Coordinates of C-alpha atoms in Angstrom, one line a residue:
X1 CA -77.0 13.9 8.1
X2 CA -77.3 15.7 4.6
X3 CA -75.5 15.1 1.5
X4 CA -73.1 18.1 2.1
X5 CA -71.9 16.8 5.5
X6 CA -71.5 13.4 3.9
X7 CA -69.4 14.9 1.2
X8 CA -67.7 17.2 3.6
X9 CA -66.7 14.3 5.6
X10 CA -65.3 12.1 2.7
X11 CA -63.1 15.2 1.7
X12 CA -61.7 15.3 5.1
X13 CA -61.3 11.6 5.4
X14 CA -59.2 11.8 2.0
X15 CA -57.2 14.5 3.1
X16 CA -56.1 12.6 6.4
X17 CA -55.2 9.7 4.3
X18 CA -53.1 11.8 1.9
X19 CA -51.4 13.6 4.9
X20 CA -50.8 10.1 6.7
X21 CA -49.3 8.7 3.6
X22 CA -47.0 11.8 3.0
X23 CA -46.0 11.5 6.6
X24 CA -45.0 7.8 6.1
X25 CA -43.3 8.4 2.9
X26 CA -41.2 11.2 4.5
X27 CA -40.5 9.0 7.4
X28 CA -39.4 6.1 5.2
X29 CA -37.3 8.4 3.1
X30 CA -35.5 9.9 6.2
X31 CA -34.8 6.4 7.6
X32 CA -33.4 5.4 4.3
X33 CA -31.2 8.4 4.6
X34 CA -30.0 7.5 8.2
X35 CA -29.5 3.8 7.5
X36 CA -27.4 4.6 4.3
X37 CA -24.3 5.7 6.2
X38 CA -20.9 5.8 4.4
X39 CA -19.3 2.4 3.7
X40 CA -15.6 1.9 2.6
X41 CA -14.1 -1.3 1.6
X42 CA -10.3 -1.9 1.7
X43 CA -9.7 -4.4 -1.0
X44 CA -6.5 -6.4 -0.1
X45 CA -5.0 -8.1 -3.3
X46 CA -3.3 -10.7 -1.4
X47 CA -3.4 -11.4 2.7
X48 CA -2.8 -8.9 5.3
X49 CA -0.9 -10.7 7.9
X50 CA 2.8 -10.9 7.0
X51 CA 2.5 -8.2 4.3
X52 CA 4.0 -4.9 5.7
X53 CA 2.2 -3.0 2.6
X54 CA -1.1 -4.4 3.3
X55 CA -0.9 -4.2 7.1
X56 CA -0.1 -0.5 6.7
X57 CA -3.0 0.1 4.3
X58 CA -5.5 -1.4 6.6
X59 CA -4.2 0.3 9.7
X60 CA -4.1 3.6 7.9
X61 CA -7.9 3.2 6.8
X62 CA -9.2 1.9 9.9
X63 CA -7.6 4.6 12.0
X64 CA -8.8 7.3 9.5
X65 CA -12.5 6.2 9.8
X66 CA -12.2 5.6 13.7
X67 CA -10.8 9.2 14.0
X68 CA -13.4 10.8 11.5
X69 CA -16.6 9.0 13.4
X70 CA -15.2 10.5 16.7
X71 CA -14.5 13.9 15.2
X72 CA -17.9 14.1 13.8
X73 CA -19.7 12.3 16.9
X74 CA -21.3 9.6 14.9
X75 CA -23.3 7.1 16.6
X76 CA -23.3 3.5 15.9
X77 CA -25.9 3.8 13.2
X78 CA -24.5 6.7 11.4
X79 CA -20.8 6.1 11.5
X80 CA -18.6 5.3 8.8
X81 CA -18.2 1.4 8.1
X82 CA -15.0 0.2 6.9
X83 CA -14.8 -3.5 5.6
X84 CA -11.5 -5.4 4.9
X85 CA -11.6 -7.6 1.9
X86 CA -8.7 -10.4 1.5
X87 CA -8.6 -11.5 -2.2
X88 CA -6.0 -14.1 -1.5
X89 CA -2.7 -14.6 -3.5
X90 CA -4.1 -16.1 -6.6
X91 CA -4.0 -13.1 -8.9
X92 CA -6.2 -14.8 -11.5
X93 CA -9.2 -14.1 -8.9
X94 CA -8.6 -10.6 -8.2
X95 CA -10.5 -9.0 -11.2
X96 CA -13.7 -11.1 -10.3
X97 CA -13.6 -10.4 -6.8
X98 CA -13.1 -6.5 -7.0
X99 CA -15.9 -6.6 -9.6
X100 CA -18.4 -8.3 -7.4
X101 CA -17.3 -5.6 -4.6
X102 CA -18.0 -2.9 -7.1
X103 CA -21.4 -4.2 -8.2
X104 CA -22.7 -5.2 -4.7
X105 CA -23.6 -1.5 -4.2
X106 CA -22.6 -1.9 -0.5
X107 CA -19.6 0.3 -0.8
X108 CA -19.2 4.2 -1.9
X109 CA -15.5 3.8 -2.0
X110 CA -13.0 1.0 -2.5
X111 CA -9.5 1.5 -1.3
X112 CA -6.7 -0.8 -2.4
X113 CA -2.9 -0.9 -3.0
X114 CA -1.0 -2.7 -5.9
X115 CA 0.6 -1.4 -9.2
X116 CA -1.7 -4.0 -11.2
X117 CA -5.2 -2.3 -9.7
X118 CA -5.4 0.6 -12.4
X119 CA -5.9 -2.1 -15.2
X120 CA -8.4 -3.7 -12.9
X121 CA -10.4 -0.8 -11.9
X122 CA -10.4 1.3 -15.1
X123 CA -13.3 -0.9 -16.8
X124 CA -15.4 -0.8 -13.7
X125 CA -15.9 2.8 -13.3
X126 CA -18.1 3.0 -16.3
X127 CA -19.9 0.1 -15.3
X128 CA -20.3 1.5 -11.7
X129 CA -20.2 5.3 -11.8
X130 CA -21.5 5.7 -8.2
X131 CA -18.4 3.9 -7.0
X132 CA -15.0 5.7 -6.3
X133 CA -11.9 4.2 -6.2
X134 CA -8.6 5.2 -4.2
X135 CA -5.6 3.3 -5.1
X136 CA -2.2 3.3 -3.5
X137 CA 1.1 2.2 -4.9
X138 CA -0.4 2.7 -8.2
X139 CA -0.6 5.3 -11.2
X140 CA -3.7 6.1 -13.1
X141 CA -4.6 9.8 -14.4
X142 CA -7.5 11.2 -16.0
X143 CA -10.2 8.8 -14.7
X144 CA -12.9 10.9 -12.7
X145 CA -13.7 8.0 -10.4
X146 CA -10.2 7.4 -9.4
X147 CA -7.5 9.0 -7.2
X148 CA -4.1 7.4 -7.0
X149 CA -0.8 8.0 -5.3
X150 CA 2.5 6.0 -6.1
X151 CA 5.9 5.9 -4.1
X152 CA 9.0 6.9 -5.9
X153 CA 10.4 3.3 -5.7
X154 CA 13.3 4.6 -7.8
X155 CA 14.5 6.2 -4.7
X156 CA 13.4 3.3 -2.5
X157 CA 15.3 0.8 -4.5
X158 CA 18.4 3.1 -5.3
X159 CA 19.0 3.5 -1.5
X160 CA 18.4 -0.4 -0.9
X161 CA 21.1 -1.0 -3.8
X162 CA 23.6 1.7 -2.6
X163 CA 23.6 -0.1 1.1
X164 CA 23.7 -3.6 0.0
X165 CA 26.7 -2.9 -2.6
X166 CA 28.5 -0.9 0.3
X167 CA 28.1 -3.7 2.8
X168 CA 29.1 -6.2 0.4
X169 CA 32.3 -4.2 -0.4
X170 CA 32.9 -3.9 3.5
X171 CA 34.9 -5.9 6.0
X172 CA 31.8 -7.1 7.9
X173 CA 31.6 -10.7 9.2
X174 CA 29.4 -12.2 6.2
X175 CA 31.0 -10.0 3.1
X176 CA 33.3 -11.6 0.8
X177 CA 35.4 -10.2 -1.9
X178 CA 33.0 -11.0 -4.9
X179 CA 30.8 -8.1 -4.6
X180 CA 27.6 -10.0 -5.6
X181 CA 24.3 -8.9 -4.4
X182 CA 20.9 -10.0 -5.5
X183 CA 17.3 -9.3 -5.5
X184 CA 14.7 -12.1 -5.0
X185 CA 11.3 -11.1 -6.3
X186 CA 7.9 -12.8 -6.1
X187 CA 7.0 -12.4 -9.6
X188 CA 8.0 -10.0 -12.9
X189 CA 5.5 -7.2 -13.3
X190 CA 6.1 -3.8 -14.9
X191 CA 7.2 -1.9 -11.7
X192 CA 9.6 -4.6 -10.5
X193 CA 11.4 -5.0 -14.3
X194 CA 11.0 -1.3 -15.2
X195 CA 11.8 0.6 -11.9
X196 CA 12.7 -1.7 -8.8
X197 CA 15.3 -3.8 -10.0
X198 CA 17.1 -1.5 -12.4
X199 CA 17.0 1.1 -9.7
X200 CA 18.6 -1.3 -7.1
X201 CA 21.3 -1.8 -9.9
X202 CA 21.8 1.9 -10.3
X203 CA 22.0 2.4 -6.4
X204 CA 24.6 -0.4 -6.3
X205 CA 26.9 0.6 -9.2
X206 CA 26.6 4.3 -7.7
X207 CA 28.0 2.9 -4.5
X208 CA 30.7 0.3 -5.8
X209 CA 30.8 0.3 -9.6
X210 CA 32.2 -3.4 -9.9
X211 CA 29.2 -4.5 -8.0
X212 CA 27.4 -7.7 -9.6
X213 CA 23.5 -7.9 -9.3
X214 CA 21.7 -11.0 -9.8
X215 CA 17.8 -11.1 -10.3
X216 CA 15.6 -14.6 -9.4
X217 CA 12.1 -14.9 -9.2
X218 CA 10.0 -17.3 -6.8
X219 CA 7.0 -17.4 -8.8
X220 CA 4.3 -16.5 -6.0
X221 CA 4.1 -14.2 -3.1
X222 CA 4.0 -17.1 -0.4
X223 CA 6.6 -20.1 -1.1
X224 CA 9.0 -19.7 1.9
X225 CA 10.7 -23.0 0.9
X226 CA 11.3 -21.5 -2.7
X227 CA 12.5 -18.5 -1.2
X228 CA 14.9 -20.3 0.9
X229 CA 16.0 -22.6 -2.0
X230 CA 16.9 -19.6 -4.3
X231 CA 18.7 -17.8 -1.7
X232 CA 20.8 -21.0 -0.7
X233 CA 21.9 -21.1 -4.5
X234 CA 22.8 -17.3 -4.4
X235 CA 24.8 -17.6 -1.4
X236 CA 26.6 -20.7 -3.0
X237 CA 27.3 -18.6 -6.0
X238 CA 29.1 -15.9 -3.8
X239 CA 26.1 -13.7 -3.2
X240 CA 26.5 -11.9 0.2
X241 CA 23.6 -9.4 0.4
X242 CA 20.0 -10.2 -0.7
X243 CA 17.0 -7.9 -1.2
X244 CA 13.7 -10.1 -0.8
X245 CA 10.4 -8.6 -2.3
X246 CA 8.4 -11.7 -2.1
X247 CA 6.0 -11.5 0.7
X248 CA 5.8 -14.7 2.6
X249 CA 8.5 -16.2 0.6
X250 CA 10.7 -13.6 2.3
X251 CA 10.7 -15.8 5.5
X252 CA 12.7 -18.2 3.4
X253 CA 15.3 -15.9 2.6
X254 CA 15.5 -14.7 6.2
X255 CA 15.9 -18.5 7.2
X256 CA 18.7 -19.0 4.6
X257 CA 20.6 -16.1 5.7
X258 CA 20.7 -17.1 9.4
X259 CA 21.6 -20.6 8.4
X260 CA 24.2 -19.8 5.7
X261 CA 25.6 -16.5 6.9
X262 CA 24.9 -13.6 4.6
X263 CA 23.0 -10.2 5.0
X264 CA 19.5 -8.8 3.9
X265 CA 18.6 -5.3 2.6
X266 CA 14.8 -5.0 3.6
X267 CA 11.9 -3.3 1.8
X268 CA 8.8 -1.3 2.6
X269 CA 9.0 -1.2 6.5
X270 CA 11.5 -1.4 9.2
X271 CA 12.9 -4.9 9.1
X272 CA 15.7 -4.7 11.4
X273 CA 14.1 -6.7 14.1
X274 CA 13.1 -9.6 11.7
X275 CA 16.7 -10.9 11.7
X276 CA 19.1 -8.6 14.0
X277 CA 22.4 -8.8 12.8
X278 CA 21.6 -9.9 9.3
X279 CA 19.3 -7.3 8.2
X280 CA 21.6 -4.1 7.3
X281 CA 19.2 -1.9 5.6
X282 CA 15.5 -0.8 5.7
X283 CA 13.9 1.5 2.8
X284 CA 10.4 2.0 4.1
X285 CA 7.4 3.4 2.8
X286 CA 5.0 5.4 5.0
X287 CA 2.0 3.5 3.5
X288 CA -0.1 3.8 6.7
X289 CA 0.3 7.6 6.7
X290 CA -0.8 7.8 3.0
X291 CA -3.8 5.5 3.7
X292 CA -4.8 7.6 6.7
X293 CA -4.6 10.8 4.7
X294 CA -6.3 9.7 1.4
X295 CA -9.2 8.0 3.3
X296 CA -9.6 11.3 5.4
X297 CA -9.6 13.4 2.2
X298 CA -12.1 11.0 0.9
X299 CA -14.3 11.3 3.8
X300 CA -13.7 15.2 3.9
X301 CA -14.5 15.4 0.5
X302 CA -11.1 17.2 -0.4
X303 CA -9.8 14.3 -2.4
X304 CA -9.2 15.0 -6.2
X305 CA -10.2 12.4 -8.5
X306 CA -9.0 12.0 -11.7
X307 CA -5.3 12.8 -10.4
X308 CA -2.2 10.7 -9.6
X309 CA 0.7 12.1 -7.3
X310 CA 4.1 10.8 -6.8
X311 CA 5.6 11.0 -3.5
X312 CA 9.1 10.0 -2.1
X313 CA 12.0 10.8 0.3
X314 CA 11.7 14.7 0.2
X315 CA 7.8 14.4 0.8
X316 CA 8.6 12.0 3.7
X317 CA 6.9 9.2 2.2
X318 CA 9.9 7.0 1.5
X319 CA 12.7 6.7 4.1
X320 CA 15.9 4.9 5.1
X321 CA 15.8 3.9 8.7
X322 CA 18.8 5.2 10.2
X323 CA 18.0 5.5 13.9
X324 CA 17.2 2.0 14.6
X325 CA 19.6 0.8 17.5
X326 CA 19.8 -2.7 15.7
X327 CA 21.0 -1.0 12.5
X328 CA 23.5 1.1 14.4
X329 CA 24.9 -1.9 16.2
X330 CA 25.2 -4.1 13.2
X331 CA 26.6 -1.9 10.6
X332 CA 30.0 0.0 11.1
X333 CA 29.8 3.8 11.6
X334 CA 32.0 4.1 8.4
X335 CA 29.4 2.4 6.1
X336 CA 26.5 4.2 7.7
X337 CA 28.4 7.6 7.3
X338 CA 28.5 6.9 3.4
X339 CA 24.8 5.7 3.3
X340 CA 23.8 8.8 5.2
X341 CA 25.5 11.1 2.8
X342 CA 23.8 9.7 0.0
X343 CA 20.4 9.8 1.7
X344 CA 21.0 13.3 2.7
X345 CA 21.5 14.4 -1.2
X346 CA 18.3 12.6 -2.1
X347 CA 16.4 14.2 1.0
X348 CA 17.6 17.7 0.0
X349 CA 16.8 17.3 -3.8
X350 CA 20.6 17.9 -4.6
X351 CA 20.4 14.4 -5.9
X352 CA 17.2 14.0 -8.4
X353 CA 16.0 10.2 -9.0
X354 CA 12.6 10.8 -10.6
X355 CA 10.2 7.8 -10.9
X356 CA 9.8 6.9 -14.5

């Protein structure tokens, strides 16, 4: 073999090595792309079970991911993944937990729901620019990594107060002549103090001007015993309708109502079956529908980051549930008729109650 043949062979060998390395690199890149399927985290600032808002948040996201995978015929390896993370009821831990979630690099989008989330998320968007945040029941504009949607809780609380005052002033079995209603909150926070409670009072006064409205705080979202204790005290002071917005502590309010004999106005979902004959109204939010839509918009890349929208009764995301058989059998037609008139005014846009 001459020198030329040896040289040619060496060049051929080198070319084969480069080609093999290139193919290996291409294969590795392709595998990486395939393995990095879209992954979404649903960050629950609390516990899912027993919380209508978070149950709807989770079900909406899971259904959206499932439908997207089916629609696009994605196999197990390439399908979008949806992971549920419960942060628990200790609010001081939420910031650290959502920071850890964003820094993990495992999720391209984090979906959550709570009015406090914008303050927790805003600092993270510059630290982790590759992570997008979709926030429900929250308001934040101008951040290119965040899309938010809030519900018009002025309308929601107004209708709860309107119904509570009419029932309190009626001749129903547990109504008395004091015209006293109340709101039992888990905690004080800006949306509660500035929107929900004032709107509950506004609705009550619109229905029956001399209605007295009390406001008490449990101190957390889980203490059913404290919820019962506060409700017992309110009942002893003459209250005949209570609106509980206190998570697991609401079970204590229900137990108190059934024991003592007073009515409950329910918030966020259909609560008539929770205590038939005692729950006299349900102002619900379509959180499951919105969670589904926002997750789908993200996956289909039609979501608008940097924006925040407000939806309410007119848009179909807040409703007063009027067609439940338990409601119809529990509340007299005369009271239901007055409630229906006010609800129709808001639904048509004739009565405007813009969220602050």
